PDB file of C-alpha atoms and ligand atoms in Angstrom:
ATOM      1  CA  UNK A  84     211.539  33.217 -11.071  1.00 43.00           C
ATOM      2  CA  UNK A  85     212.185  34.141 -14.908  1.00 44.00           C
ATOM      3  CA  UNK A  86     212.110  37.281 -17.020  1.00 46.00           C
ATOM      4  CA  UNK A  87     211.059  40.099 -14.738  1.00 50.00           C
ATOM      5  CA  UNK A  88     211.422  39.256 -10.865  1.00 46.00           C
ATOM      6  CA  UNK A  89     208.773  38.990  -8.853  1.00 51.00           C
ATOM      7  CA  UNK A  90     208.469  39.881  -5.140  1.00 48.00           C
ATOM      8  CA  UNK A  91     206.079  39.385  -2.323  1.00 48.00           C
ATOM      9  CA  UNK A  92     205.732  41.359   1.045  1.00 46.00           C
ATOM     10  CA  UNK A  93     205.444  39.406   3.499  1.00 49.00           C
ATOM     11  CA  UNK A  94     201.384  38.919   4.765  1.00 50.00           C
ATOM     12  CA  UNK A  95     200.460  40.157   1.537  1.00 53.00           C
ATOM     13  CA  UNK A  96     199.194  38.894  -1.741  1.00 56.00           C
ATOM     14  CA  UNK A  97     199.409  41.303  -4.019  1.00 63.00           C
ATOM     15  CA  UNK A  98     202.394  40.781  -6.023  1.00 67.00           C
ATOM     16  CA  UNK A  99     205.075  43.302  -7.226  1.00 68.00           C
ATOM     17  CA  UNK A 100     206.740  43.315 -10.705  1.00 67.00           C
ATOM     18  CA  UNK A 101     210.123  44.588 -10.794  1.00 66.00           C
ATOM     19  CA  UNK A 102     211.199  45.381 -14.673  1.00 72.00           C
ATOM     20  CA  UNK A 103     214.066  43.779 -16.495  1.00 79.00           C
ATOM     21  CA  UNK A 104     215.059  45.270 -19.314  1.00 87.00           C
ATOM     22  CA  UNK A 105     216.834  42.176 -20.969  1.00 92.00           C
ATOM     23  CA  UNK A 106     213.971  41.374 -23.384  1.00 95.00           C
ATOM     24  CA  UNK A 107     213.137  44.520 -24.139  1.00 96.00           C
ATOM     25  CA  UNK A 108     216.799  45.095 -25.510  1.00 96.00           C
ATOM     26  CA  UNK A 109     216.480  41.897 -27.590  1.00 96.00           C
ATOM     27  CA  UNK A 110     213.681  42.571 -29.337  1.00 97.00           C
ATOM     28  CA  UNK A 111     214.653  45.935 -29.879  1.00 97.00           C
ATOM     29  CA  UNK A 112     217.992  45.097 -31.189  1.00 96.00           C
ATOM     30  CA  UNK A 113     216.958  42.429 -33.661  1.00 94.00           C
ATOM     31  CA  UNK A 114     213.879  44.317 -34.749  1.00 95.00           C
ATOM     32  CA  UNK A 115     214.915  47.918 -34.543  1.00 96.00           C
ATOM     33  CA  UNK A 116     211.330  48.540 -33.337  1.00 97.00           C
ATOM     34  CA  UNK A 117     211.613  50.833 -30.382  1.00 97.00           C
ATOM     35  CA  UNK A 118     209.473  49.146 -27.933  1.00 97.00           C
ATOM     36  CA  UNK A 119     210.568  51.232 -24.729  1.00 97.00           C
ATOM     37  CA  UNK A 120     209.354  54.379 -26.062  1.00 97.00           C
ATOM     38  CA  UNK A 121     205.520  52.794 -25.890  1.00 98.00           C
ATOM     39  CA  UNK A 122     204.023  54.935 -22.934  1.00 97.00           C
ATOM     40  CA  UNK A 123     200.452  52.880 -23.192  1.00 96.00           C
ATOM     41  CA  UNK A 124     198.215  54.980 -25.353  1.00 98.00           C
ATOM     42  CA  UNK A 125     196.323  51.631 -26.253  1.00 97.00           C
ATOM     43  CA  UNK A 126     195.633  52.551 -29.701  1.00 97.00           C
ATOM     44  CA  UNK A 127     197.482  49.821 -31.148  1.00 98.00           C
ATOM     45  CA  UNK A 128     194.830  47.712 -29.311  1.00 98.00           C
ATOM     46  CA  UNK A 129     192.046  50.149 -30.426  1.00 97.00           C
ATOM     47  CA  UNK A 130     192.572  49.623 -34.274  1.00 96.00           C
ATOM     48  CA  UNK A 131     193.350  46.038 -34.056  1.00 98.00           C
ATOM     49  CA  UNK A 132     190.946  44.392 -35.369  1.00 97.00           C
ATOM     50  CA  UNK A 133     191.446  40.818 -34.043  1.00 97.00           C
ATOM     51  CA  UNK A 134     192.114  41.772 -30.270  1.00 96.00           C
ATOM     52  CA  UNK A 135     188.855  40.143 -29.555  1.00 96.00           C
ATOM     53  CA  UNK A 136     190.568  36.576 -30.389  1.00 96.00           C
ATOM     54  CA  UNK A 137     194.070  37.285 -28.007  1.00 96.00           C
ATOM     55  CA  UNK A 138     194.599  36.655 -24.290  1.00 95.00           C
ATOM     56  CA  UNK A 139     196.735  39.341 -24.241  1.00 97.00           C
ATOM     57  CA  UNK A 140     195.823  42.472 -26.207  1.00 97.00           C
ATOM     58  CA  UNK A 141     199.026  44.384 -28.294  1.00 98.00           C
ATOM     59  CA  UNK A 142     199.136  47.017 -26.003  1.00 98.00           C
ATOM     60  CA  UNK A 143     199.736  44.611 -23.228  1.00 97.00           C
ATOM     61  CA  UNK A 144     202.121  42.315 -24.707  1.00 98.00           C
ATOM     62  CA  UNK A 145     204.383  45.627 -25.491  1.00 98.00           C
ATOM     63  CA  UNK A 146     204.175  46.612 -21.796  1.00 97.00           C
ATOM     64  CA  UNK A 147     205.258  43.015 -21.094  1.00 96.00           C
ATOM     65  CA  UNK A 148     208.206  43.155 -22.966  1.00 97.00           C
ATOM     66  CA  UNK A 149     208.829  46.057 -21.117  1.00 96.00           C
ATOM     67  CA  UNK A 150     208.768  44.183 -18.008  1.00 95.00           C
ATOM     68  CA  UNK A 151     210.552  41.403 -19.281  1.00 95.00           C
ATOM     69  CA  UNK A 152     207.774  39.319 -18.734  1.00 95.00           C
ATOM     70  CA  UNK A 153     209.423  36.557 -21.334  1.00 94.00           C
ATOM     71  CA  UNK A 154     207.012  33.929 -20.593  1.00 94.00           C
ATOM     72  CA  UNK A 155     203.731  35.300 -20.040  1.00 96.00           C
ATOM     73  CA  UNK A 156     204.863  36.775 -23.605  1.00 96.00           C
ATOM     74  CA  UNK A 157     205.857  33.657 -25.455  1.00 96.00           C
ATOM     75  CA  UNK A 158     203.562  31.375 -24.069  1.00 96.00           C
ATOM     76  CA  UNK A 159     200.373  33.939 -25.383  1.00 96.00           C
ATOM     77  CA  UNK A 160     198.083  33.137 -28.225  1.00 96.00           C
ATOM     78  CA  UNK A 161     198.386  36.625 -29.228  1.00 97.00           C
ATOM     79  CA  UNK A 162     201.693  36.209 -31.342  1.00 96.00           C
ATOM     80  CA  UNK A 163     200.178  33.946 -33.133  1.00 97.00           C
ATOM     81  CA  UNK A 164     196.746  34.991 -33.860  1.00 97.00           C
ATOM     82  CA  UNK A 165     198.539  38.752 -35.121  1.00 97.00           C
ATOM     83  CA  UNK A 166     197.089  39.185 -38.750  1.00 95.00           C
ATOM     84  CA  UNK A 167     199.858  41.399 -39.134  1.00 95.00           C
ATOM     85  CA  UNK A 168     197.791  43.976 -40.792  1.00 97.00           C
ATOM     86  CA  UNK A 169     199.841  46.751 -39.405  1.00 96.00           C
ATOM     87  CA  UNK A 170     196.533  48.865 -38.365  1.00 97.00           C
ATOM     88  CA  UNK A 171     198.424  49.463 -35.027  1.00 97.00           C
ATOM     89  CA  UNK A 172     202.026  50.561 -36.506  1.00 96.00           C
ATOM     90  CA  UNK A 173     199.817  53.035 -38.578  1.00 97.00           C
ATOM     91  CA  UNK A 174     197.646  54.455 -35.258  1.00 97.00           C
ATOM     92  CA  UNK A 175     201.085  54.302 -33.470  1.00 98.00           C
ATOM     93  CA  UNK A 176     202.682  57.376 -31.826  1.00 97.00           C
ATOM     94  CA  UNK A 177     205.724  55.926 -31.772  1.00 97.00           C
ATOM     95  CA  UNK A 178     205.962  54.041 -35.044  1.00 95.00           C
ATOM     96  CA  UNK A 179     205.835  50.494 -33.138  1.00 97.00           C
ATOM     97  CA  UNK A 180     205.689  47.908 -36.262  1.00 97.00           C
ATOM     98  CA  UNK A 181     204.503  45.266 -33.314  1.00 97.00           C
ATOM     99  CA  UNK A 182     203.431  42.719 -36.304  1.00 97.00           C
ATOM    100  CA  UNK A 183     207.161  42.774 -36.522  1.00 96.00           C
ATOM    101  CA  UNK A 184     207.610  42.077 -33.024  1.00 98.00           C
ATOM    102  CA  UNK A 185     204.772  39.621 -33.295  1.00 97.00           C
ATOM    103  CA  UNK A 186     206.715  37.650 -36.254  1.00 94.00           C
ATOM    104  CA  UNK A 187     210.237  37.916 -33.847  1.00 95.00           C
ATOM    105  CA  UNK A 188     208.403  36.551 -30.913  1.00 96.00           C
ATOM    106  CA  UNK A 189     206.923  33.376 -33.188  1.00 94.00           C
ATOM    107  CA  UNK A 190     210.646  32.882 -34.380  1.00 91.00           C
ATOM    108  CA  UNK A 191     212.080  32.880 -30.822  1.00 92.00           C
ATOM    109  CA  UNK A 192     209.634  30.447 -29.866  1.00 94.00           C
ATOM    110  CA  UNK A 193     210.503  28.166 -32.847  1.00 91.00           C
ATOM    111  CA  UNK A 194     214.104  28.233 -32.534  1.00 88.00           C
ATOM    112  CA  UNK A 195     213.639  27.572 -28.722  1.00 90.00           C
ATOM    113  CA  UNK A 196     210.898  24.513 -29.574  1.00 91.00           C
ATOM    114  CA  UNK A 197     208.499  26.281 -27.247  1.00 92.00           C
ATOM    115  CA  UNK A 198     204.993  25.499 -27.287  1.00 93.00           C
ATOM    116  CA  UNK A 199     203.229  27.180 -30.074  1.00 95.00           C
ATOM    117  CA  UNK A 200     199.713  28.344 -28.517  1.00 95.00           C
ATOM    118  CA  UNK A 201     197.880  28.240 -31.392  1.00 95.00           C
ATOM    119  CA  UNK A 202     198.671  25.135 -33.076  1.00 94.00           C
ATOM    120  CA  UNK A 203     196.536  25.393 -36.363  1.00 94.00           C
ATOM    121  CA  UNK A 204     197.683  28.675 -37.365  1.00 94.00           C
ATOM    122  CA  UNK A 205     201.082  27.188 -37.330  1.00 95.00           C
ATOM    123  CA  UNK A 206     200.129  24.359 -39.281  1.00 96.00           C
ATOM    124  CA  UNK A 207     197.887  26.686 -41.559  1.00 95.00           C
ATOM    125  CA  UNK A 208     201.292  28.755 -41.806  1.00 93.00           C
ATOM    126  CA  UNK A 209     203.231  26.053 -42.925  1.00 94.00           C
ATOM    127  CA  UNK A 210     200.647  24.398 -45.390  1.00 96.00           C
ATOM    128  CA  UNK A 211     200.790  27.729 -47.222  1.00 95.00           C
ATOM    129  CA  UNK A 212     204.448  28.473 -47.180  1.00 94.00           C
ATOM    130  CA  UNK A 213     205.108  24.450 -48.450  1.00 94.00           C
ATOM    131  CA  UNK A 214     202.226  25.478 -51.287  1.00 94.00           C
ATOM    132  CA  UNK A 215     204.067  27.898 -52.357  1.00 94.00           C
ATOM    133  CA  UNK A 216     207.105  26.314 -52.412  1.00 92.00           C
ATOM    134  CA  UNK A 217     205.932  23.556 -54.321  1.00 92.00           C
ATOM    135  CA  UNK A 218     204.034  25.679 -57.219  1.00 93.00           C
ATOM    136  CA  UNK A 219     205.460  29.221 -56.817  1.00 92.00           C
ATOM    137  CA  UNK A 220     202.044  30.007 -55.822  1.00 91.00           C
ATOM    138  CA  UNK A 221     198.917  29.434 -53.458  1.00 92.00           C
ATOM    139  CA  UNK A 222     196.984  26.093 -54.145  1.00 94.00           C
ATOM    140  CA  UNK A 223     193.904  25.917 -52.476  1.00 94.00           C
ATOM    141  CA  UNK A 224     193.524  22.291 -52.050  1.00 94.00           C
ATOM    142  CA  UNK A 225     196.873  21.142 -51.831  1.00 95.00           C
ATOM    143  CA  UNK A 226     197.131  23.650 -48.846  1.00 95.00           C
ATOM    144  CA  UNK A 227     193.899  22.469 -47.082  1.00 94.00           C
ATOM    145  CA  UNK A 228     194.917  18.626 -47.787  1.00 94.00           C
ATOM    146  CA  UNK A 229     197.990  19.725 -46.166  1.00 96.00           C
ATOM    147  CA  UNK A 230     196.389  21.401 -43.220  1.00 95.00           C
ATOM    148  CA  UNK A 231     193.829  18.980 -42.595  1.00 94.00           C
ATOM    149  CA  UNK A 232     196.527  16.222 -42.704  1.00 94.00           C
ATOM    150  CA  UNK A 233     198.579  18.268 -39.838  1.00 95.00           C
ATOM    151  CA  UNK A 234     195.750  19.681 -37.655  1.00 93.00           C
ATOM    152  CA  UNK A 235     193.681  16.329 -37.863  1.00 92.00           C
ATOM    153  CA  UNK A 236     190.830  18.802 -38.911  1.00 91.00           C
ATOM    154  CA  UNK A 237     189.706  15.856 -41.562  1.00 90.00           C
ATOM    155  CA  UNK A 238     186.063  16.209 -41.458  1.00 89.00           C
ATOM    156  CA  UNK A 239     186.132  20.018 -40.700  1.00 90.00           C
ATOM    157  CA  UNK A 240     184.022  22.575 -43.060  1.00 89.00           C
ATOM    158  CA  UNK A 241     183.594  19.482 -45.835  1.00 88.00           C
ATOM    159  CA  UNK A 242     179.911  20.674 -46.657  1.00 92.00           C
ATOM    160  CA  UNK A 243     181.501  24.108 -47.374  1.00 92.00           C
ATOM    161  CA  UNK A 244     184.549  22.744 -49.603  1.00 89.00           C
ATOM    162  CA  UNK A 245     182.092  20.810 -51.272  1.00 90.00           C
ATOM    163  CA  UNK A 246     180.293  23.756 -52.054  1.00 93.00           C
ATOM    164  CA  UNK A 247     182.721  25.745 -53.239  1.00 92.00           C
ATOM    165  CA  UNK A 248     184.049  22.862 -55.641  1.00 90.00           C
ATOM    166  CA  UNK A 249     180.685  22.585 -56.737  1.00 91.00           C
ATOM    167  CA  UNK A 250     180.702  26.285 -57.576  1.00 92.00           C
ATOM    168  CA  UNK A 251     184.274  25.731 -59.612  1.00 89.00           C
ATOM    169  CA  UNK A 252     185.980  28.512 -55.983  1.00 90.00           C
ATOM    170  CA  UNK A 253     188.479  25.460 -55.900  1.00 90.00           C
ATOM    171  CA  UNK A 254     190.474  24.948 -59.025  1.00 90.00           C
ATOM    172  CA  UNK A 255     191.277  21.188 -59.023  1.00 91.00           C
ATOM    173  CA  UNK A 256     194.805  21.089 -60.404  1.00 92.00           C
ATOM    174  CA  UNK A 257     197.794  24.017 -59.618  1.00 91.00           C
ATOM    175  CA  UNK A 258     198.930  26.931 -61.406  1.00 90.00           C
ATOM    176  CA  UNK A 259     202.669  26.668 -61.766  1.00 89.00           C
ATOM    177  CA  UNK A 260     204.631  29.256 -62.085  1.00 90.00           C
ATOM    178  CA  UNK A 261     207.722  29.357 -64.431  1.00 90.00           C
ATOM    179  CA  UNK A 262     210.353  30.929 -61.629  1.00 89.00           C
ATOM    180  CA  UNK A 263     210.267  28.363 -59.331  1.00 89.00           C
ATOM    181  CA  UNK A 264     213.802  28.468 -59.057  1.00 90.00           C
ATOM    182  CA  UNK A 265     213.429  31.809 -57.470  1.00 92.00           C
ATOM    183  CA  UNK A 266     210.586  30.764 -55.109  1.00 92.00           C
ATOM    184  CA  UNK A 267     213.332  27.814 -53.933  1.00 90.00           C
ATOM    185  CA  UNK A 268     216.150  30.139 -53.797  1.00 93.00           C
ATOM    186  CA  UNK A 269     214.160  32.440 -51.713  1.00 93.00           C
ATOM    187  CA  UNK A 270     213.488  29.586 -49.438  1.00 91.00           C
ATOM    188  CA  UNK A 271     216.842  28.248 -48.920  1.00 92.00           C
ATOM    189  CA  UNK A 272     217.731  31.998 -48.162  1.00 93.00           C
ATOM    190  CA  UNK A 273     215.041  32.421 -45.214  1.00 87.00           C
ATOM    191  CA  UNK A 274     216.449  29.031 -43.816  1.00 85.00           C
ATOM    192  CA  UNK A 275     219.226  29.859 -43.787  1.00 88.00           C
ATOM    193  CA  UNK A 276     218.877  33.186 -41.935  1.00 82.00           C
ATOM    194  CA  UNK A 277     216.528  31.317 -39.724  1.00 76.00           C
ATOM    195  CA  UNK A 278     219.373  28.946 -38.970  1.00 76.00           C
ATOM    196  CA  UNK A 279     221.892  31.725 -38.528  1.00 75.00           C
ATOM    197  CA  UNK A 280     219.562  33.638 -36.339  1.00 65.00           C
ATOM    198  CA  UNK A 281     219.107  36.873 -38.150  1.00 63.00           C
ATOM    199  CA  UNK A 282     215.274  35.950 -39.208  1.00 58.00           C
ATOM    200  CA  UNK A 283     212.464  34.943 -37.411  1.00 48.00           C
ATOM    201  CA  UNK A 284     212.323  31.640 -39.886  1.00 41.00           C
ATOM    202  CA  UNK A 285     208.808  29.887 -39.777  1.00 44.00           C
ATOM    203  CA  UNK A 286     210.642  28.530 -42.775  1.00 43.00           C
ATOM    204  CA  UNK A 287     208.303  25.670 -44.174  1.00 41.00           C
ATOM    205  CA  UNK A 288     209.640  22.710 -42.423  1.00 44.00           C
ATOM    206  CA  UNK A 289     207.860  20.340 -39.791  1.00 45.00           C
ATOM    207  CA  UNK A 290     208.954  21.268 -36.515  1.00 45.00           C
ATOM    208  CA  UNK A 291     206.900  18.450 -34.714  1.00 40.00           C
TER     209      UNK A 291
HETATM  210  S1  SF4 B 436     199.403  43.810 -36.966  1.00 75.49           S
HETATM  211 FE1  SF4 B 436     198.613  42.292 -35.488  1.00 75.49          FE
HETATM  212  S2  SF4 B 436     198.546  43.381 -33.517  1.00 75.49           S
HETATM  213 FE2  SF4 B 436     198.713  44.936 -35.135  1.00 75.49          FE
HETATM  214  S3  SF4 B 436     196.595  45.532 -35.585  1.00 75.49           S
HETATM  215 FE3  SF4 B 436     197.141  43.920 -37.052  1.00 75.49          FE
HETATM  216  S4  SF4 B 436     196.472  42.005 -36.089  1.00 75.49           S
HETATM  217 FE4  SF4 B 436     196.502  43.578 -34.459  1.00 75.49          FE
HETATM  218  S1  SF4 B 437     199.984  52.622 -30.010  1.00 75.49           S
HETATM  219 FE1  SF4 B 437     202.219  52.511 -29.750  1.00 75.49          FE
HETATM  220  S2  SF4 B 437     202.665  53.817 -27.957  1.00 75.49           S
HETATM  221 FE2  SF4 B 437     200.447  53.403 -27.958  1.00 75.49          FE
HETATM  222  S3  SF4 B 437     200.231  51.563 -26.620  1.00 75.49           S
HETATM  223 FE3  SF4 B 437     200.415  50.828 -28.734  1.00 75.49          FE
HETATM  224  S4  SF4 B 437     202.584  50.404 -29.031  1.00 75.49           S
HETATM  225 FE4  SF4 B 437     202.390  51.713 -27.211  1.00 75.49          FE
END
């Protein structure tokens, strides 16, 4: 058993959840957000508007936490598929940032190299972050040659990219900006709070 234990009565299959408040307190020390005052009004999961896409809606992955149900949490697609829009901190009683939570949760499972559930947002992630880091801004098709070169997605959507070439949507060469030195020194600061543990840290390098 992990996280939360779990017991069951004998002759029975129902199963009982006994909370453990261990991840709870972790993710409310290094976020500050106060997950243990959520008392389950749901409409974090009411506003959200990609909650179709998750396995586990926000509500529930809050509740989780709660329970200390560390695997069921870091194992779900939901952390990753989180637009963090922040529609549910706003409809929050309790002032819940969970796309914060959400952006702890990827970092814990990154620094722990835990399976990432959602593969091609993570490379989609990283294609954009290594864009920017390259040109001090988003490049269309450097970032899609990039993600199609990690997700094996080569022959994905190529009628559409065509299209929008055709249509002059996808400039051909990069816009650089002149502070790149700032972009880079932003960058070595988010690795190295990623490496000292006080960030979540996606960072832009290859994990796999
Ligand atoms: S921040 Fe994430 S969980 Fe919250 S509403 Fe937006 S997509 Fe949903
Ligand atoms: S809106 Fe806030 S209090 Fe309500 S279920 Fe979501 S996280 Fe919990």
């Amino acid at each position: 058993m992990s996280g939360a234990e779990q017991a069951t009565a004998p002759g029975s299959a129902a199963t009982t959840i006994l909370p453990e408040g261990r991840l709870a307190a972790e993710v409310e020390a290094a976020t500050g957000e106060p997950v243990n005052r959520c008392f389950g009004c749901k409409k974090c999961t009411g506003g959200c508007p990609v909650s179709m896409h998750m396995d586990l809606v926000p509500h529930r992955v809050i509740r989780l936490i709660q329970l200390g149900q560390r695997e069921t949490v870091l194992n779900s697609s939901t952390v990753w598929i989180c637009a963090s829009c922040r529609a549910c901190e706003a409809r929050c009683p309790n002032d819940i940032n969970i796309a914060h939570v959400m952006d702890y949760l990827k970092g814990r499972i990154l620094a722990a190299g835990g399976r990432v559930a959602e593969s091609k947002v993570y490379d989609f992630h990283r294609s954009f972050l290594n864009t920017v880091g390259l040109y001090g801004r988003a490049h269309e098709i450097t970032m899609i040659g990039m993600y199609k070169m990690r997700s094996r997605t080569y022959f994905d959507d190529l009628a559409m990219g065509g299209r929008m070439l055709a249509r002059g949507r996808l400039p051909i060469l990069p816009e650089i900006i002149r502070g790149r030195g700032q972009i880079r020194r932003i960058f070595r600061r988010a690795a190295e709070l990623a490496r000292s543990g006080r960030a979540g840290g996606e960072g832009t390098g290859d994990r796999r």
